[in-house]
mmCIF file of C-alpha atoms in Angstrom:
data_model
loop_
_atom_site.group_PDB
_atom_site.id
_atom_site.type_symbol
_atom_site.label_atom_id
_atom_site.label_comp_id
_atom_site.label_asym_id
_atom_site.label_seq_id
_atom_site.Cartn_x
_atom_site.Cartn_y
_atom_site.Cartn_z
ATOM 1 C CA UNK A 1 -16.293 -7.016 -9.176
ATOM 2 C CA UNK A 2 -16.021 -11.124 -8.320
ATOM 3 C CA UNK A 3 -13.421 -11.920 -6.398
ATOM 4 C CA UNK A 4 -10.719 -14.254 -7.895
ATOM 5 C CA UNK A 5 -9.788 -16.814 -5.871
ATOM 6 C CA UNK A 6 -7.263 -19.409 -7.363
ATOM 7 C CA UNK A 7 -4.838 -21.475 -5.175
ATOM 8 C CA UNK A 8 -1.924 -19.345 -4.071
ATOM 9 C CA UNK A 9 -3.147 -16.011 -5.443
ATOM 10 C CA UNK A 10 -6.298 -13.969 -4.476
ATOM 11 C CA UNK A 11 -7.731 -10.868 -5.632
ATOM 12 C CA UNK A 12 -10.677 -8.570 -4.252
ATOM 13 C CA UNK A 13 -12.282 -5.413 -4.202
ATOM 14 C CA UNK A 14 -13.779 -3.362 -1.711
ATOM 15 C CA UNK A 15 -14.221 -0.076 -2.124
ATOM 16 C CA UNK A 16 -11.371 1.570 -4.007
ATOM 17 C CA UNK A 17 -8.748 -1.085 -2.268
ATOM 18 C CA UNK A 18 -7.824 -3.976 -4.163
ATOM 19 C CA UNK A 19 -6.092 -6.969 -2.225
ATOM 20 C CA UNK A 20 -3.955 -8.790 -3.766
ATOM 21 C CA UNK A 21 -2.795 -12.034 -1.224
ATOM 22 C CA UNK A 22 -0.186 -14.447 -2.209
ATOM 23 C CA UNK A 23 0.184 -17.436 0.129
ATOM 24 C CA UNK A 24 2.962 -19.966 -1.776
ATOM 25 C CA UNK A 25 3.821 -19.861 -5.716
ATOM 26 C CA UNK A 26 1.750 -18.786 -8.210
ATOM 27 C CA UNK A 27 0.814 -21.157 -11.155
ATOM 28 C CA UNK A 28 1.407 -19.441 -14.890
ATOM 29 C CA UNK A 29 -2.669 -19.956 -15.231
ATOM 30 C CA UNK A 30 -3.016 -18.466 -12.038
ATOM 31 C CA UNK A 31 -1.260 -15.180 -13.076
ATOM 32 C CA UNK A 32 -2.710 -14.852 -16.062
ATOM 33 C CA UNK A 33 -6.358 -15.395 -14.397
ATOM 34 C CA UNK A 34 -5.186 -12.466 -11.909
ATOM 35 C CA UNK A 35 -4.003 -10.031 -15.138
ATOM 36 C CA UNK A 36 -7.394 -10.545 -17.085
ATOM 37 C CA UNK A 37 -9.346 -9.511 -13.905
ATOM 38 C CA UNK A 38 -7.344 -6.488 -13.171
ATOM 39 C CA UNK A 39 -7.749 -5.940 -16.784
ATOM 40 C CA UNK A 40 -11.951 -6.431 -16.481
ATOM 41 C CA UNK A 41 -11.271 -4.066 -13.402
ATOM 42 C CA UNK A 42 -9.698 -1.244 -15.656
ATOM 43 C CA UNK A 43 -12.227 -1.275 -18.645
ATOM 44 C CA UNK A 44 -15.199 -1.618 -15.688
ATOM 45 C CA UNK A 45 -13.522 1.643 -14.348
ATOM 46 C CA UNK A 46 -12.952 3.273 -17.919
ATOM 47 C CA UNK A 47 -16.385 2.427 -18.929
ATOM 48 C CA UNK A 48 -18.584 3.636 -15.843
ATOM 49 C CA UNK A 49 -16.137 6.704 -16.532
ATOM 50 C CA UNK A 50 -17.369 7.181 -19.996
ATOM 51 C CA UNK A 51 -21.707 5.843 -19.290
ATOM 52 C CA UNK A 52 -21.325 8.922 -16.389
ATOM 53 C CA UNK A 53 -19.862 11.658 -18.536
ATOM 54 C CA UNK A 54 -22.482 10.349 -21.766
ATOM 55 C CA UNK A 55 -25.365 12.473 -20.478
ATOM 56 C CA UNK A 56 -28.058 12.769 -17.406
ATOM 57 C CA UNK A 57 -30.046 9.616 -19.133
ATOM 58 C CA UNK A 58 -27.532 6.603 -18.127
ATOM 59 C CA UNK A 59 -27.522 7.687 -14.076
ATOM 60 C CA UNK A 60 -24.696 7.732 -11.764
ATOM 61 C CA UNK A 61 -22.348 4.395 -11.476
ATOM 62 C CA UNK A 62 -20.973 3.853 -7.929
ATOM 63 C CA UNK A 63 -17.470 2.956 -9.245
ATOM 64 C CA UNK A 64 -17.191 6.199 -12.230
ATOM 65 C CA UNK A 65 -14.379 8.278 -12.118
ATOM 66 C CA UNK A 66 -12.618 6.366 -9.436
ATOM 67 C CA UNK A 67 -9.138 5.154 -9.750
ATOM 68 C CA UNK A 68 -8.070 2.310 -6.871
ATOM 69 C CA UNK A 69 -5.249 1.416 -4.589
ATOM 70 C CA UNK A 70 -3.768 -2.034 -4.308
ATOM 71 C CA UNK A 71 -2.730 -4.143 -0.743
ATOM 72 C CA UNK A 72 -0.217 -7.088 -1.152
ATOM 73 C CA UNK A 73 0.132 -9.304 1.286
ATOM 74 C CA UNK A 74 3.075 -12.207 1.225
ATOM 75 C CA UNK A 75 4.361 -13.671 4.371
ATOM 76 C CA UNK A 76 7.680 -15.172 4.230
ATOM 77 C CA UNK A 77 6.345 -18.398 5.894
ATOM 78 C CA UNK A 78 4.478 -19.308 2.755
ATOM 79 C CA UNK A 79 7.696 -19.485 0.584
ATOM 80 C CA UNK A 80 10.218 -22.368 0.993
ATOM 81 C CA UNK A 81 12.996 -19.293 0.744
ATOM 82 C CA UNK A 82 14.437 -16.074 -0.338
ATOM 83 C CA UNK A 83 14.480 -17.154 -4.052
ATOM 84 C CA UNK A 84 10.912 -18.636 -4.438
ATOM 85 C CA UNK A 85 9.514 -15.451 -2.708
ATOM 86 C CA UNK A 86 11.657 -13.437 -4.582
ATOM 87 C CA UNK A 87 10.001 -15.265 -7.608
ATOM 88 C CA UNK A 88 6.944 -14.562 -6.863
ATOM 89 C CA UNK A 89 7.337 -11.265 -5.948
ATOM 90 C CA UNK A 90 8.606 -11.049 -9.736
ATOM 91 C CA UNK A 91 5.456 -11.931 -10.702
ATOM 92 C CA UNK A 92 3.499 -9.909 -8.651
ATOM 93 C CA UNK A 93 5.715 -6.936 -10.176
ATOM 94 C CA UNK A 94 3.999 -8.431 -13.628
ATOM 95 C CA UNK A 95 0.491 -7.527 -11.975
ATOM 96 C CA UNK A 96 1.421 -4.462 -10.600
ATOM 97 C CA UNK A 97 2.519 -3.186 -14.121
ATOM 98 C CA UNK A 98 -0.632 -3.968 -15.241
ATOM 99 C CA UNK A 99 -2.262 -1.929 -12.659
ATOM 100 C CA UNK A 100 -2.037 1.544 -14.762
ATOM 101 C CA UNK A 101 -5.009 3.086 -12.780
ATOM 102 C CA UNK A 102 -4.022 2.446 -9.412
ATOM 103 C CA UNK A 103 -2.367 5.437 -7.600
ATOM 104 C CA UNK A 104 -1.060 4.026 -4.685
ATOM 105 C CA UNK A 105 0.082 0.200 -3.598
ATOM 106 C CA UNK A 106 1.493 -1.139 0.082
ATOM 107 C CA UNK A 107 2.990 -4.429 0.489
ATOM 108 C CA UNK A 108 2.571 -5.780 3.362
ATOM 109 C CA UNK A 109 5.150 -8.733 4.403
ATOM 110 C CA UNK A 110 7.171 -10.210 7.528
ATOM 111 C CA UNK A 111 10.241 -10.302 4.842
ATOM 112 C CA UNK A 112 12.995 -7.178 5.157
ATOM 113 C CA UNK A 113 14.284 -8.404 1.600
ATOM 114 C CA UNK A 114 10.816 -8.375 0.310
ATOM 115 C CA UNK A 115 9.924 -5.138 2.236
ATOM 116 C CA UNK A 116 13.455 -3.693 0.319
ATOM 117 C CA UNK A 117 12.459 -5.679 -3.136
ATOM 118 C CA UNK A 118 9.233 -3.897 -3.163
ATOM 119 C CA UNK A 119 10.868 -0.435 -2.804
ATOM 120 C CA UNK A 120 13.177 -0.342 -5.533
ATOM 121 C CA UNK A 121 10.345 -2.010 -7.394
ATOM 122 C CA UNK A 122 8.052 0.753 -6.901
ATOM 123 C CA UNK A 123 10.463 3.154 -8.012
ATOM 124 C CA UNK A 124 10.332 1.806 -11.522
ATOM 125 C CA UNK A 125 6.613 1.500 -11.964
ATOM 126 C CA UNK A 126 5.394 5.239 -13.288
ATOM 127 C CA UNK A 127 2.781 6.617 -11.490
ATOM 128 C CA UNK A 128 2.835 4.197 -8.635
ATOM 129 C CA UNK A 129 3.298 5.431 -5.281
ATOM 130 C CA UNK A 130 4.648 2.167 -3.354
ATOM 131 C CA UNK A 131 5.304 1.859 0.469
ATOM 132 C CA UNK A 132 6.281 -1.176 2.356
ATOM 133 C CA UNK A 133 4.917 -2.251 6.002
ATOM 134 C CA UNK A 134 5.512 -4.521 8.264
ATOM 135 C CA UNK A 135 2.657 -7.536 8.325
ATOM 136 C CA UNK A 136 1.298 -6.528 11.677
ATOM 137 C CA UNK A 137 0.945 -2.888 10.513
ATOM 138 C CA UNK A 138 -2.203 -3.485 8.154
ATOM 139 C CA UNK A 139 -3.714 -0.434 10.079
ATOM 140 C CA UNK A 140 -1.090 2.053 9.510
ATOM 141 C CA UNK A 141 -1.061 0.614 5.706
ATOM 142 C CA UNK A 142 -4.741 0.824 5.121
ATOM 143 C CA UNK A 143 -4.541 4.461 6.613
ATOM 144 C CA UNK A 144 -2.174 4.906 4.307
ATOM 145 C CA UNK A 145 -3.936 3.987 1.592
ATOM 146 C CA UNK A 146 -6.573 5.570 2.077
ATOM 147 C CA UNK A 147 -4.961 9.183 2.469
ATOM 148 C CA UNK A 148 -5.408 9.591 6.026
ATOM 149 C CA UNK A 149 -2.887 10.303 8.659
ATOM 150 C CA UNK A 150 -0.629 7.456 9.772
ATOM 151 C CA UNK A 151 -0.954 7.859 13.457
ATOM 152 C CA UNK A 152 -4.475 9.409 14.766
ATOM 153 C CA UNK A 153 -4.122 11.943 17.181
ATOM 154 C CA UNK A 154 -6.924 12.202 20.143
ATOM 155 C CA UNK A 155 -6.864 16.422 19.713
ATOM 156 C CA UNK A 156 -6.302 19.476 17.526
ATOM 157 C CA UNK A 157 -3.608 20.724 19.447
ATOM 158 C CA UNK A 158 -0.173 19.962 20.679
ATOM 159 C CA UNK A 159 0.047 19.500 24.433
ATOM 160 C CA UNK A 160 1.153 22.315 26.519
ATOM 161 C CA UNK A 161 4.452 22.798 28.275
ATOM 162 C CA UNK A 162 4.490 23.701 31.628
ATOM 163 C CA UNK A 163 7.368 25.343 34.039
ATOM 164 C CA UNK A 164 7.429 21.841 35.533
ATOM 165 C CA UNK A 165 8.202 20.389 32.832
ATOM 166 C CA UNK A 166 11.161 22.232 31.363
ATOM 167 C CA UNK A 167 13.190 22.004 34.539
ATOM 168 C CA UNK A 168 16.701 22.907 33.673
ATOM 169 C CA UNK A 169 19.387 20.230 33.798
ATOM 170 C CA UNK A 170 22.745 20.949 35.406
ATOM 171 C CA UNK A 171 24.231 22.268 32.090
ATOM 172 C CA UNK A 172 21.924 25.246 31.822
ATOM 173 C CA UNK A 173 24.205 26.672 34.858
ATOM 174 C CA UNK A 174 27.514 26.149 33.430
ATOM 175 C CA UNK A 175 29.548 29.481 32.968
ATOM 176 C CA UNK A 176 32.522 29.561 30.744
ATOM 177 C CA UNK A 177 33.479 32.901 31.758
ATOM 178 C CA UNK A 178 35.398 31.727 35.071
ATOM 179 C CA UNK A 179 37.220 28.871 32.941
ATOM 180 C CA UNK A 180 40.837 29.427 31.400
ATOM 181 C CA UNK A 181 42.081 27.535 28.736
#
């Protein structure tokens, strides 16, 4: 899929992630660009769905069967305030309506309103699992997205406990039997 690039809004693909940047407000063209490629994204999807289950003649398509996951990324610094990236977010709630085959979406911003917007947001878009990080936890977010476990663990097992560590404080000794009340 070509990536759309138009001046505050961008839009790529790789793999099953789609990102989805926003860096100031987005023109009326500029959304509309953005909803006809998710839309071009959709029917691609639908239609390598439907060429793979035609028969063994039309071969394997890399992206058949597959639905996709979605990355925003807005940082507050881009927006001259609360209510123009509250705006845009509003818009960005347009794409992500659009979005009917994506299963999961994090936002990614700097903002604690936006981070809060995006939740209640989520919870009105069917079918879209939505989770907020912070901007410097694209990691944790991409693990996320991809189904795998926020925090990576070095072993298999939980770390042993030994006698040294579970030395008893000086409450394990208290008696109430020699107390009167």
């Amino acid at each position: 899929m070509t990536p759309l690039k138009t001046e505050n809004l961008e839009l790529t693909r790789a793999d099953q992630i789609v990102q989805v940047t926003v860096t100031g407000a987005i023109a009326q063209e500029s959304l509309d660009a953005g909803l006809e490629w998710v839309e071009a994204l959709q029917a691609s999807l639908q239609t390598s769905d439907t060429k793979q289950n035609t028969g063994p003649d039309t071969g394997p398509d890399k992206d058949a069967g597959q639905s996709y996951v979605l990355r925003v990324d807005m940082a507050e610094g881009d927006f001259s305030g609360l209510g123009q990236l509250r705006q845009q977010f509003t818009r960005i709630g347009t794409l992500l309506r659009h979005c009917t085959e994506a299963t999961k979406c994090a936002v990614l911003t700097d903002s604690t309103f936006l981070r809060n917007s995006a939740r209640v947001e989520g919870s009105v878009i069917p079918g879209l699992d939505l989770r907020s990080f912070d901007l410097n936890e694209a990691i944790p977010a991409t693990r996320w997205l991809k189904g795998q476990p926020l925090l990576q663990e070095d072993n298999d097992e939980a770390p042993s406990v030994s006698d040294e560590d579970t030395a008893g404080s000086a409450w394990d000794a208290l008696n109430m039997e020699k107390i009167s009340l």
